[in-house]
Short mmCIF file of C-alpha atoms (C1' of nucleotides) in Angstrom, two decimals:
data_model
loop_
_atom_site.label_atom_id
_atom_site.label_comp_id
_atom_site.label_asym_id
_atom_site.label_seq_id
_atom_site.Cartn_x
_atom_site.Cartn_y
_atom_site.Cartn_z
CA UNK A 1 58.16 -82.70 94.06
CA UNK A 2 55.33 -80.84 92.20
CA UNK A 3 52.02 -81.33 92.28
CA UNK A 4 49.58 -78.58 90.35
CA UNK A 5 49.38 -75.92 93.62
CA UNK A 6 53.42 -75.69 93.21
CA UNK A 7 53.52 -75.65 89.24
CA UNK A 8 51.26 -72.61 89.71
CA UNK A 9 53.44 -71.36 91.89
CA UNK A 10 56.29 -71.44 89.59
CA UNK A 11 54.37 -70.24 86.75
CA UNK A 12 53.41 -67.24 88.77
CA UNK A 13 57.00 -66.65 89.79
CA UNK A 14 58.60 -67.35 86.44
CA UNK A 15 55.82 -65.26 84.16
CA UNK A 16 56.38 -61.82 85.33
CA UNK A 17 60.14 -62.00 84.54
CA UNK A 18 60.04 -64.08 81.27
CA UNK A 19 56.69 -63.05 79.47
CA UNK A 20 57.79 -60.10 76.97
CA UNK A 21 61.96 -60.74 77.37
CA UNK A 22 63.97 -62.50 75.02
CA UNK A 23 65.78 -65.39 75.40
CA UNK A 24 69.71 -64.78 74.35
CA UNK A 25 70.80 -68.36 75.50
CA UNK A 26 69.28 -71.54 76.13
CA UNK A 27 71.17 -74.66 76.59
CA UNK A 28 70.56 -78.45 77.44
CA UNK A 29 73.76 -79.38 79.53
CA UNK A 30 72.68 -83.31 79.07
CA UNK A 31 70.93 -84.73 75.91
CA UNK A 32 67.96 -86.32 77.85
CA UNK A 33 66.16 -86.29 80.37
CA UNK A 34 63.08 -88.48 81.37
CA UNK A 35 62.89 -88.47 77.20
CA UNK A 36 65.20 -86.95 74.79
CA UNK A 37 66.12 -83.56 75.27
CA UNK A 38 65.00 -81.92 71.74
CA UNK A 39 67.97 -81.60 69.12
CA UNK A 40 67.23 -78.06 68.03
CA UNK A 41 66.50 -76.98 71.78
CA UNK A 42 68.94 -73.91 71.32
CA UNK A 43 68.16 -72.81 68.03
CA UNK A 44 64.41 -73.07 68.92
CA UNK A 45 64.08 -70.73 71.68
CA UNK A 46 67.15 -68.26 71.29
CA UNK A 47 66.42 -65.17 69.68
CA UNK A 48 62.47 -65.37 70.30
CA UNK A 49 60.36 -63.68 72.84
CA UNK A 50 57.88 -65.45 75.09
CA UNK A 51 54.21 -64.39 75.11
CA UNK A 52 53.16 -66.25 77.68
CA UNK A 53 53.22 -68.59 80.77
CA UNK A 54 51.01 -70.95 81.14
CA UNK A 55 50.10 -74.32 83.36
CA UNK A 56 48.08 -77.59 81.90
CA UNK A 57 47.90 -79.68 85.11
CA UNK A 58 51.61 -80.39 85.89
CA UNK A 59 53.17 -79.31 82.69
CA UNK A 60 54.50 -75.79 82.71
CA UNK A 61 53.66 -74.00 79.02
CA UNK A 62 56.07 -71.66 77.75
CA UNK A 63 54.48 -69.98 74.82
CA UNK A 64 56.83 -68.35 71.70
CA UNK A 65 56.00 -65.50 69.77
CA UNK A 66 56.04 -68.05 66.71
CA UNK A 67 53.53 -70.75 67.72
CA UNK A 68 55.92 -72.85 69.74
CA UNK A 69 55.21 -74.40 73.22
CA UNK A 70 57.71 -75.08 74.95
CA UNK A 71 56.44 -77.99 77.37
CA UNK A 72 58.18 -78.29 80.85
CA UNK A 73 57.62 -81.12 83.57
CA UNK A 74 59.31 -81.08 87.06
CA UNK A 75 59.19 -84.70 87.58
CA UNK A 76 59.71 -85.57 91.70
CA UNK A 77 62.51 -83.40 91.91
CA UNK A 78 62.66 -80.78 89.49
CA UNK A 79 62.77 -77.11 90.74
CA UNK A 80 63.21 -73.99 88.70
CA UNK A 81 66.17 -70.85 90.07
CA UNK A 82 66.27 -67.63 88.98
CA UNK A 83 68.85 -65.02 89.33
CA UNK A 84 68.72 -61.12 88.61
CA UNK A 85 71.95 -59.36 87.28
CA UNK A 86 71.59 -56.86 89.46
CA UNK A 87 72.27 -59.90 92.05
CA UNK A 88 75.59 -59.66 90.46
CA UNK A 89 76.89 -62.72 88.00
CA UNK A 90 75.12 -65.75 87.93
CA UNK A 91 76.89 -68.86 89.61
CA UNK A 92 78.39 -71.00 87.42
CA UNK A 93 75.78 -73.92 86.57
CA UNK A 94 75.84 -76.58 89.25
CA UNK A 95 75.03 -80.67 89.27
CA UNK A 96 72.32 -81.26 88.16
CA UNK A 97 71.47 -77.84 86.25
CA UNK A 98 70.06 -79.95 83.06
CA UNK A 99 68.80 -76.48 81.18
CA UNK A 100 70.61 -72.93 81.61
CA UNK A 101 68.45 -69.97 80.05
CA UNK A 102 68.95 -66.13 80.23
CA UNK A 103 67.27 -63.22 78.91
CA UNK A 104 67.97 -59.80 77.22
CA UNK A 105 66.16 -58.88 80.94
CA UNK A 106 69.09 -60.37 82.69
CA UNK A 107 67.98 -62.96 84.05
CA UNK A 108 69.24 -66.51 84.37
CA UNK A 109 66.77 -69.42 84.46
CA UNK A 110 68.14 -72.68 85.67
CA UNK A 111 66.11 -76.29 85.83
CA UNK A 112 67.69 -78.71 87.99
CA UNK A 113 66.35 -82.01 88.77
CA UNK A 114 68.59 -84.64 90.20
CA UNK A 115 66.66 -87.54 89.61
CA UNK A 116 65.69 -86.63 86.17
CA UNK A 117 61.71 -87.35 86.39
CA UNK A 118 60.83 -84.06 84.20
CA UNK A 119 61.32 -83.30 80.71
CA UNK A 120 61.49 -81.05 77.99
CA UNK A 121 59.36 -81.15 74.71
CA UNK A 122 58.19 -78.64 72.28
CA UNK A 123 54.70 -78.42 70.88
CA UNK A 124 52.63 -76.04 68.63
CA UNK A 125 50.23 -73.77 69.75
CA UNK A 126 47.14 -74.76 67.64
CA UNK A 127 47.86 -78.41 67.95
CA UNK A 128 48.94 -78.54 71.50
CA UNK A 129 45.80 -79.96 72.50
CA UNK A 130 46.24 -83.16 70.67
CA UNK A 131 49.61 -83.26 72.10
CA UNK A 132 50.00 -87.04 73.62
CA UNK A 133 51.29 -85.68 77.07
CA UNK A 134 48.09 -83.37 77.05
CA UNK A 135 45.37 -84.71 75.32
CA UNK A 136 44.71 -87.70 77.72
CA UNK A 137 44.45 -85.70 80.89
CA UNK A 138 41.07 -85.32 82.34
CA UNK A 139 39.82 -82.08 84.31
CA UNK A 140 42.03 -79.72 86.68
CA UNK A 141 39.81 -79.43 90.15
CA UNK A 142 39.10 -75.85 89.36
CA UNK A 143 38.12 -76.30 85.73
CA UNK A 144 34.09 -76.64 85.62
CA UNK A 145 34.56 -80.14 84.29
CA UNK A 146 35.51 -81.42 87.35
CA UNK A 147 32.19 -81.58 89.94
CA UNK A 148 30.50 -84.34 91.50
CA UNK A 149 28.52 -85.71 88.67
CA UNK A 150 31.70 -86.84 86.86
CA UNK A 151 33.63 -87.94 89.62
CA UNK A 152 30.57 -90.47 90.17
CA UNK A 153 30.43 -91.68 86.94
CA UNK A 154 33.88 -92.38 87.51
CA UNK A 155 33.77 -93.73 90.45
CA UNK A 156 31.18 -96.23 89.90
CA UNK A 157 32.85 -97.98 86.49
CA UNK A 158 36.61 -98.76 89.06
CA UNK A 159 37.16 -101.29 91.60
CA UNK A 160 41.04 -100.16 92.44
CA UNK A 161 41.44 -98.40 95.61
CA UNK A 162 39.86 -95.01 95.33
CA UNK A 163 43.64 -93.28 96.04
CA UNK A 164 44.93 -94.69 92.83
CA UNK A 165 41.94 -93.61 90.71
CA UNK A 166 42.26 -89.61 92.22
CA UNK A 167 46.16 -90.52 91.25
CA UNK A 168 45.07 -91.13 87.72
CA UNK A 169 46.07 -88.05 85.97
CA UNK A 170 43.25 -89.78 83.41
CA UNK A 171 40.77 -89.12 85.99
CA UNK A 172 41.70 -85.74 87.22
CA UNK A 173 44.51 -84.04 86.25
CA UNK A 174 47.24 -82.47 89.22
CA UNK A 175 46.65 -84.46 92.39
CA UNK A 176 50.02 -86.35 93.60
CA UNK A 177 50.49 -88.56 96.55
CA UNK A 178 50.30 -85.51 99.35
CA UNK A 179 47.15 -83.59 97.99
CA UNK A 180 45.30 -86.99 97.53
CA UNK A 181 46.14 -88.18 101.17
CA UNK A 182 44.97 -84.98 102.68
CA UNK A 183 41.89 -85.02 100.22
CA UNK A 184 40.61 -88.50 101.58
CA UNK A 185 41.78 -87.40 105.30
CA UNK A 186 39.31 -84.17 105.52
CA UNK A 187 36.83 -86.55 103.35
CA UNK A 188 37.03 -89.21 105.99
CA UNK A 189 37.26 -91.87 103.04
CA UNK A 190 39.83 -94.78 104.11
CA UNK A 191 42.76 -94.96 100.68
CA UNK A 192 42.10 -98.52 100.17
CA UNK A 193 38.06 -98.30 99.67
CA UNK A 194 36.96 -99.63 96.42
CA UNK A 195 36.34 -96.65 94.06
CA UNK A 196 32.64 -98.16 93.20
CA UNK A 197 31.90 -98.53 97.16
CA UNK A 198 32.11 -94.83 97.27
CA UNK A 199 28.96 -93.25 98.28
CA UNK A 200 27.35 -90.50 96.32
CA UNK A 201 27.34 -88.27 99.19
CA UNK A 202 30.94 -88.99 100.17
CA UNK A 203 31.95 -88.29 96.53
CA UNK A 204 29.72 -84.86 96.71
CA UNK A 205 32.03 -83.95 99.52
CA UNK A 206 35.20 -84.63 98.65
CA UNK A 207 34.76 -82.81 94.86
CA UNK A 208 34.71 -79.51 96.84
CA UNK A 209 37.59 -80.86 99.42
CA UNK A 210 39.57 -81.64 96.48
CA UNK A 211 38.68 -77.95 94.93
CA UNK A 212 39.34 -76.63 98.86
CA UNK A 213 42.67 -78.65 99.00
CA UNK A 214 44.09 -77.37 96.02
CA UNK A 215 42.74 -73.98 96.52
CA UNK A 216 44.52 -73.40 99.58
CA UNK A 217 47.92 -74.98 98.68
CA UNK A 218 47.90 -72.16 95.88
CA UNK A 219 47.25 -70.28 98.38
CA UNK A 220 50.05 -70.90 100.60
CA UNK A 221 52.54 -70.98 97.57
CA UNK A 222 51.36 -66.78 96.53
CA UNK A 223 52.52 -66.29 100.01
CA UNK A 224 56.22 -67.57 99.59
CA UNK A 225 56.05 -66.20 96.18
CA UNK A 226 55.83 -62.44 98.12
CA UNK A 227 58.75 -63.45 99.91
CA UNK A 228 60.97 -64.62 97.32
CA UNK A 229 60.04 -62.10 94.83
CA UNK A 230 63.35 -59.67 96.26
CA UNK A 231 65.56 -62.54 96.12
CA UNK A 232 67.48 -65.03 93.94
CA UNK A 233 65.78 -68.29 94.87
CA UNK A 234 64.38 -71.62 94.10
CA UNK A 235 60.95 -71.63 93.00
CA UNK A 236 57.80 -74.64 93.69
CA UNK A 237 59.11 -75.88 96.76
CA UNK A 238 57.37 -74.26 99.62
CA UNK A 239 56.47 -75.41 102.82
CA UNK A 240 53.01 -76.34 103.31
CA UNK A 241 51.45 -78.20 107.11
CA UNK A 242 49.97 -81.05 105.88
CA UNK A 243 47.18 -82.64 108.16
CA UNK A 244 48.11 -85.81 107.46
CA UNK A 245 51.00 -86.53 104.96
CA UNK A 246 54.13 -87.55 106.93
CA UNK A 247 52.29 -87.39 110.09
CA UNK A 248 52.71 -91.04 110.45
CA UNK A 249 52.63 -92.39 114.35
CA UNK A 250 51.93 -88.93 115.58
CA UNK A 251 48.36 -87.85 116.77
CA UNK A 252 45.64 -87.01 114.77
CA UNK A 253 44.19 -83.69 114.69
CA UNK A 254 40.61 -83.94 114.54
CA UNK A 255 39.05 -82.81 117.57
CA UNK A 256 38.98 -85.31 120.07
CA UNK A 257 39.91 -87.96 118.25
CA UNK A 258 42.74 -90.21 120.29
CA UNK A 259 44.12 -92.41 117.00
CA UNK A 260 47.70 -92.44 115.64
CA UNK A 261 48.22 -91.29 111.92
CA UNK A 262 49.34 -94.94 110.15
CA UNK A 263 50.96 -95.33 106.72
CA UNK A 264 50.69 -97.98 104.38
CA UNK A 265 51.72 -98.56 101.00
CA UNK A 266 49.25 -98.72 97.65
CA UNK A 267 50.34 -98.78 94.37
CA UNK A 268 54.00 -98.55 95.52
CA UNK A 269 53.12 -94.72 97.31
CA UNK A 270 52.68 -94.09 101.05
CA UNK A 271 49.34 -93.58 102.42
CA UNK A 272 48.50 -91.90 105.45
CA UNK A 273 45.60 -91.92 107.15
CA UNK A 274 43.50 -91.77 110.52
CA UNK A 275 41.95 -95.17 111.25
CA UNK A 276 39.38 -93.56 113.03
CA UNK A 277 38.50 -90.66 110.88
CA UNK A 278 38.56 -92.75 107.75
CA UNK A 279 36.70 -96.14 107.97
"C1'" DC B 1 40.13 -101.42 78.90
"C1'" DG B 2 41.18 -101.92 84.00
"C1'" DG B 3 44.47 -102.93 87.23
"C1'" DC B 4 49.01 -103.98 89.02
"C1'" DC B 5 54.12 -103.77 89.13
"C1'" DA B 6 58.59 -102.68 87.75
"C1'" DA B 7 61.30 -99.32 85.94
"C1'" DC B 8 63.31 -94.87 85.16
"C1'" DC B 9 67.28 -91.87 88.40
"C1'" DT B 10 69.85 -89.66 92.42
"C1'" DG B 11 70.01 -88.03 97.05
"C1'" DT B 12 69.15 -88.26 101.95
"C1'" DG B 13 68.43 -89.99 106.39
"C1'" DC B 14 68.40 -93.63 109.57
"C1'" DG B 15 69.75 -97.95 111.97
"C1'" DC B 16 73.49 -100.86 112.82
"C1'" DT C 1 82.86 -93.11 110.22
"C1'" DG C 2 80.96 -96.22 106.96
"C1'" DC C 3 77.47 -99.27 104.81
"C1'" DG C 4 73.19 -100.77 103.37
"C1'" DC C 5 68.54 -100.04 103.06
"C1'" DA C 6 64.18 -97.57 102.80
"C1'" DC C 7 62.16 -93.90 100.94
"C1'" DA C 8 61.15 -89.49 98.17
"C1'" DG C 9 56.04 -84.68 95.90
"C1'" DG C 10 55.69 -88.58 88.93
"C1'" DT C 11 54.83 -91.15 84.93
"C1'" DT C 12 55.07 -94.96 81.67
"C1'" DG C 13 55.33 -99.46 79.49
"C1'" DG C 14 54.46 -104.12 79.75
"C1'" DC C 15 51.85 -107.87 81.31
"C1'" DC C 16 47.65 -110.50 82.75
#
DNA sequence: CGGCCAACCTGTGCGC
DNA sequence: TGCGCACAGGTTGGCC
């Protein structure tokens, strides 16, 4: 599911209600999950308060008044429910509910993820930096290390496709399938172009489309986020129009252009794209 | 190291 | 109605 504009959006939903409380149960219904599930899950997190929420790329941070991170990933089809007391009881955990939490607040947290893509870890604060899911990422589009000059650089030293590069969480750090599709679409940059054929000016443009792209996803999820914030509800998984994801066979919508949206497939992911926009 | 592919899982929707 | 297949928003490990 997730790419960084709907992490955010959890973390935005989920901080307000868990930063300060206390957890008073956390279980792992299953042992694993993408990896192990860790052993001392329970006896890590209940009793302590979270500080804070927090967001590296696609990995949601939970922060512990001790120094402990708890490090969540939503995989493809993770999504994250809470429930209020005042709601009444919370429902009985379903299928699929891999990690049941509740607060002295009253409120139940539950992650479900059916295909069992995300994961669980814990870190330490002052070392979570070097952490191996972490450390290897490159820059978020809206940290100041991301900008033209190192996209470039990058750029210019790959031959793959330039859609699996901006899929390189090495690269840049948060882009999925959807956001890179409707990067390249507004960039007019065909998926399958060699990185290194690129132009400079193209790769000018699409650093800020990338930086626009994600911008206004986040956007889009603060709005749902006003609407589910009186409700029990699932969080991340909000509906966004895409210009060109899923569009495939039906018109595209630059002005006066006549072409089809088509789909192929690189590196096992759909592409979509305009022929005409994107030679 | 760069690049490519298979693998990890389950659910859903579509064509026959 | 049932069956089989294609496909799904992510990441990794292994191989050349």
């Amino acid at each position: 599911m997730p790419e960084l504009p709907e992490v955010e959006t959890v973390r935005r939903g989920i901080a307000p209600v868990l930063e300060g409380a206390r957890f008073i149960r956390a279980d792992a219904r299953r042992p694993d999950l993408r990896v192990p599930i860790p052993e001392n899950f329970s006896k890590a997190l209940v009793g302590k308060r979270v500080r804070r929420v927090g967001r590296a790329s696609k990995y949601l941070l939970i922060y512990m008044e001790d120094g402990l991170v708890m490090i969540l990933h939503l995989g493809m089809s993770g999504k994250i429910t809470l429930y209020n007391e005042t709601g009444g009881p919370p429902p009985a955990p379903a299928k699929h509910d891999h990690l049941h939490f509740e607060t002295d607040g009253g409120i139940t947290m539950l992650f479900n993820d059916p295909r069992r893509f995300g994961l669980v870890v814990f870190s330490d604060e002052v070392t979570l930096d070097q952490h191996p899911l972490i450390a290897p990422m490159g820059p978020e589009p809206l940290a100041n290390g991301f900008n033209s000059v190192y996209l470039t650089e990058q750029f210019a030293r790959r031959k793959a496709p330039i859609k699996n590069i901006l899929l390189d969480q090495k690269v840049i750090a948060g882009l999925g399938n959807i956001y890179v599709c409707e990067a390249l679409y507004r960039a007019g940059v065909h998926p399958v172009r060699p990185a290194n054929q690129v132009t400079e000016k193209e790769t000018a443009a699409l650093t800020s489309i990338i930086r626009d792209v994600i911008n206004e996803a986040i956007a889009a999820g603060g709005s749902t986020l006003k609407d589910y914030a009186q409700v029990d509800g699932e969080l991340g998984y909000f509906q966004h129009r895409f210009r060109v994801y899923g569009r495939e066979g039906e018109l595209c919508l630059t002005k006066g252009c006549k072409s089809e949206i088509e789909r192929i497939v690189q590196a096992a992911r759909s592409s979509f794209f305009c022929p005409s926009c994107q030679p």
